Structure formats: C-alpha cells, structure tokens
Tab-separated table of C-alpha atoms in Angstrom:
chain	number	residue	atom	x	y	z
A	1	UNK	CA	-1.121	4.731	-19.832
A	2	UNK	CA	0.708	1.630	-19.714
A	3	UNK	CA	-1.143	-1.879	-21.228
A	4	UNK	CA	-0.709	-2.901	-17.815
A	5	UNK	CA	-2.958	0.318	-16.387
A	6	UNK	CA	-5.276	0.084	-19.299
A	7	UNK	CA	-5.833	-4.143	-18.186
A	8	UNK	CA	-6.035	-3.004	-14.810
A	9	UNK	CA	-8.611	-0.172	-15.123
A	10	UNK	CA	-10.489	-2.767	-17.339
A	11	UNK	CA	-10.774	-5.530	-14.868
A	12	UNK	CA	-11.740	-2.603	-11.885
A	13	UNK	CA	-14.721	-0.881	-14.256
A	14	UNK	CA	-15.651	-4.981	-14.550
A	15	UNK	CA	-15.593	-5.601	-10.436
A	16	UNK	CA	-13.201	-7.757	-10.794
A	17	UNK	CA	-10.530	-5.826	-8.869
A	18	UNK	CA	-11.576	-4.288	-5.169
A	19	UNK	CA	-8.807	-2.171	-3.910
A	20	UNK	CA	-9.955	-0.142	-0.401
A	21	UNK	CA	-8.314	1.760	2.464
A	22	UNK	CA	-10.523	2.709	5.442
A	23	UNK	CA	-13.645	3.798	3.956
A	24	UNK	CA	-12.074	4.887	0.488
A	25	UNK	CA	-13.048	2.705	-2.105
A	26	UNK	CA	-9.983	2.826	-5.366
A	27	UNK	CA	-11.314	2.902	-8.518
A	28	UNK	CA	-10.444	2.614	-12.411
A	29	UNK	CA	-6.621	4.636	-12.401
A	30	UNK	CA	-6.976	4.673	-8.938
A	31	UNK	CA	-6.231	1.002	-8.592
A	32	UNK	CA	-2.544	0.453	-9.028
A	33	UNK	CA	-1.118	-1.369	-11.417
A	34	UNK	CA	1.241	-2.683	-9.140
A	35	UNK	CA	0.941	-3.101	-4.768
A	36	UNK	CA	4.453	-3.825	-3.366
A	37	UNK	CA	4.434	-6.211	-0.658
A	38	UNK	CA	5.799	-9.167	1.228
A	39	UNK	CA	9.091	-8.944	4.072
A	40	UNK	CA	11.448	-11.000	5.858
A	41	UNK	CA	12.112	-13.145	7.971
A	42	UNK	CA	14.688	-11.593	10.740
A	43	UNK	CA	17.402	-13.871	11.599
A	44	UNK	CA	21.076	-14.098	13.373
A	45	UNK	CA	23.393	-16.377	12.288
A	46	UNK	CA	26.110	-17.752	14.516
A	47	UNK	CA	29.344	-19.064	12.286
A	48	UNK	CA	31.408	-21.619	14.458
A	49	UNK	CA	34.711	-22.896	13.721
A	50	UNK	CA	35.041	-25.691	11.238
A	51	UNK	CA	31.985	-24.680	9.191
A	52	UNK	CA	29.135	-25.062	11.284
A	53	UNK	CA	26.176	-22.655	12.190
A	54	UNK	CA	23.293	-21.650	14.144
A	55	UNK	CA	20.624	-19.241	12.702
A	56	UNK	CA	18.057	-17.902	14.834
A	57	UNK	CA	14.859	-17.339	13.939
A	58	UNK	CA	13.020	-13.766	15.107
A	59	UNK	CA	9.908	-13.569	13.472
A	60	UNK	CA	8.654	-12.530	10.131
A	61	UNK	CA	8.102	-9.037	9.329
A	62	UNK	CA	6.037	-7.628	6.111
A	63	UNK	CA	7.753	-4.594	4.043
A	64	UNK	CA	5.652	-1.608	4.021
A	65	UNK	CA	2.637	-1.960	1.615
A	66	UNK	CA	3.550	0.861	-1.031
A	67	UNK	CA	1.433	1.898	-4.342
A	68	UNK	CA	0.177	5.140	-6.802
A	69	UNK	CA	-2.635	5.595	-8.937
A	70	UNK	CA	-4.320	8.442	-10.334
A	71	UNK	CA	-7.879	10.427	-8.853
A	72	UNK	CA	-9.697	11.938	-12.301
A	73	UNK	CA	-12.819	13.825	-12.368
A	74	UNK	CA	-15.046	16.344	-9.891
A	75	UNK	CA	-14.036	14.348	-6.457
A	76	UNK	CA	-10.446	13.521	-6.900
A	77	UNK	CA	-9.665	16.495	-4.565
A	78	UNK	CA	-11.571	15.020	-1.920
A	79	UNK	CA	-10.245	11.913	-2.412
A	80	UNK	CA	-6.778	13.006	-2.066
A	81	UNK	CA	-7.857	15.203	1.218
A	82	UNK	CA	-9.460	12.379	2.788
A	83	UNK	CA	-6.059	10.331	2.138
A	84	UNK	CA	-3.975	13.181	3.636
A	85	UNK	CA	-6.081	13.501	6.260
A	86	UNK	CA	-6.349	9.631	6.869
A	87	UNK	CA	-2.510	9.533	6.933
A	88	UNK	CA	-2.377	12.961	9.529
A	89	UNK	CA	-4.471	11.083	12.031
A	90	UNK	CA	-2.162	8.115	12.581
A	91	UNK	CA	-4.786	5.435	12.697
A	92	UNK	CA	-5.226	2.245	11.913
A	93	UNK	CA	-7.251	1.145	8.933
A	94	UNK	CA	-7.804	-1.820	6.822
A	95	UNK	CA	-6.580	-2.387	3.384
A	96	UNK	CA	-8.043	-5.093	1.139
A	97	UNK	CA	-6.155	-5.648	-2.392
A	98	UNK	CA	-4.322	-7.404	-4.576
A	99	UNK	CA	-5.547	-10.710	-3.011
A	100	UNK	CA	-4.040	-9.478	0.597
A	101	UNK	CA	-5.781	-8.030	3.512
A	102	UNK	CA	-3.907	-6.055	6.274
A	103	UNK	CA	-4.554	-3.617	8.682
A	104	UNK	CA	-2.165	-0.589	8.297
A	105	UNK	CA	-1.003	3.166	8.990
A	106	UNK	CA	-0.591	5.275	6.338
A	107	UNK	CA	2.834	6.651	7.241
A	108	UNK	CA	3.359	8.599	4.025
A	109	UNK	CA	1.142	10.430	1.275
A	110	UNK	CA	1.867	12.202	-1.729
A	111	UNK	CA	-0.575	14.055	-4.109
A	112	UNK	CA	0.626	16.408	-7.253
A	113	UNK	CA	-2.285	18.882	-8.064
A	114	UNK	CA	-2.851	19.074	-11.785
A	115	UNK	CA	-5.551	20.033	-13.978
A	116	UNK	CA	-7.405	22.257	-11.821
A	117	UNK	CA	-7.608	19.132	-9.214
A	118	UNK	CA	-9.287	16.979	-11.700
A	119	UNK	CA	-6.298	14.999	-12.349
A	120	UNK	CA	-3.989	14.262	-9.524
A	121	UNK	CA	-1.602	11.194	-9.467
A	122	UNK	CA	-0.692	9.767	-6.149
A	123	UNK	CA	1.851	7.637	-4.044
A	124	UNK	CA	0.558	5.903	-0.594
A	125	UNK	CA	2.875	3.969	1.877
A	126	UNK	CA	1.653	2.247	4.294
A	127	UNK	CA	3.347	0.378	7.162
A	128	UNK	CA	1.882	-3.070	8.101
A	129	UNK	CA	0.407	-3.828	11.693
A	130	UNK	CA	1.712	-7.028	12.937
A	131	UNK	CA	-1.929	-9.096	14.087
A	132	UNK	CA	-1.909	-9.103	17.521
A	133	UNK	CA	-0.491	-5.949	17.662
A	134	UNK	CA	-1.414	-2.368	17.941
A	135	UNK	CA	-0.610	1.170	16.471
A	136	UNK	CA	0.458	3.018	19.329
C-alpha cells in the first residue's frame, strides 16, 4: 500500500473521511486514495477576419466521477454484489466524498475476486446528474 493509502485508511478508521454511495458506506481501503472529478465548460468559438472572436458559452458539464479501493474481510463479497447490482439497476444515487456531493449513475463496475472473496479490489465510474435534471 502506497503512503498515500496508508494516510488515507488512517484518517477513515479516525472519521475523518466519509466516502458513501447510495446506502454503502466506504471504509478503511475502501476509501480511495484518489476521486477524479471536475469537467468543462462547453464552448464554440467563432474566428473572424482580422483577429477577432466570439466564444459561446454552453454550459458546464462535470467529467464522470471515477475511483477504486479495496473490500477486505467476511462482507467484501456483498459489498461488491450490492455495487454490481446498484450499477445493473440504472438508478440514481447520491455520492458524498472528497468534499463533493453529487447525485450519480453508476455506469460502470469492476470487481477482481481474490482470496476466496475476502480481498477484492475495485474500480467504480460514475456519471454525474446535472441538478435539475433526471436519469432517464
């Protein structure tokens, strides 16, 4: 494990840290060590002759929320199922971490089975639901 991971599993066994999605609750190497985020801010840009220019603006829109971690112990099997299962349904839940709240979909899940289920590192992407929108 990285310093990073160990610092990280550190400030989550001291509550200092409170990663969820839906109902599951991330814990020690289940909280990442890193959560990609952020986006962009859509634009056309009109070039005129003699230098000039018009940009346009068409909104913001955040990247896809994206992050891993690993489940250890008797119910990281579960965990895992509940995530595929989460991310099967096509609903909308709420993630809260990292300082950022969003409500999502879980568009893609990955889980590697190792250790008789005990240990199994995962990778979680999640697109980001615009407010005032809807997942259709």
């Amino acid at each position: 494990m990285s310093f990073l991971g160990i610092v990280a599993s550190i400030e989550s066994a001291l509550g200092t840290q409170n990663f969820t999605l839906g109902s599951i609750v991330f814990q020690d190497t289940e909280v990442p060590s890193e959560l990609f985020w952020g986006g962009y801010q859509a634009t056309e840009t009109y070039r005129q002759i003699g230098g000039a220019k018009v940009v346009i603006l068409n909104g913001y829109y955040d990247q896809p929320l994206t992050w891993s971690g690993i489940f250890r112990g008797s119910a990281a099997l579960q965990k895992a199922r509940t995530l595929d299962a989460m991310a099967r349904s096509g609903n909308a839940y709420t993630f809260s971490g990292g300082g950022i709240t969003r409500k999502v979909v879980i568009t893609a899940f990955q889980a590697s089975y190792t250790n008789c289920g005990t240990v199994i590192p995962y990778k979680i992407f999640c697109e980001v639901i615009p407010q005032g929108a809807s997942a259709s």
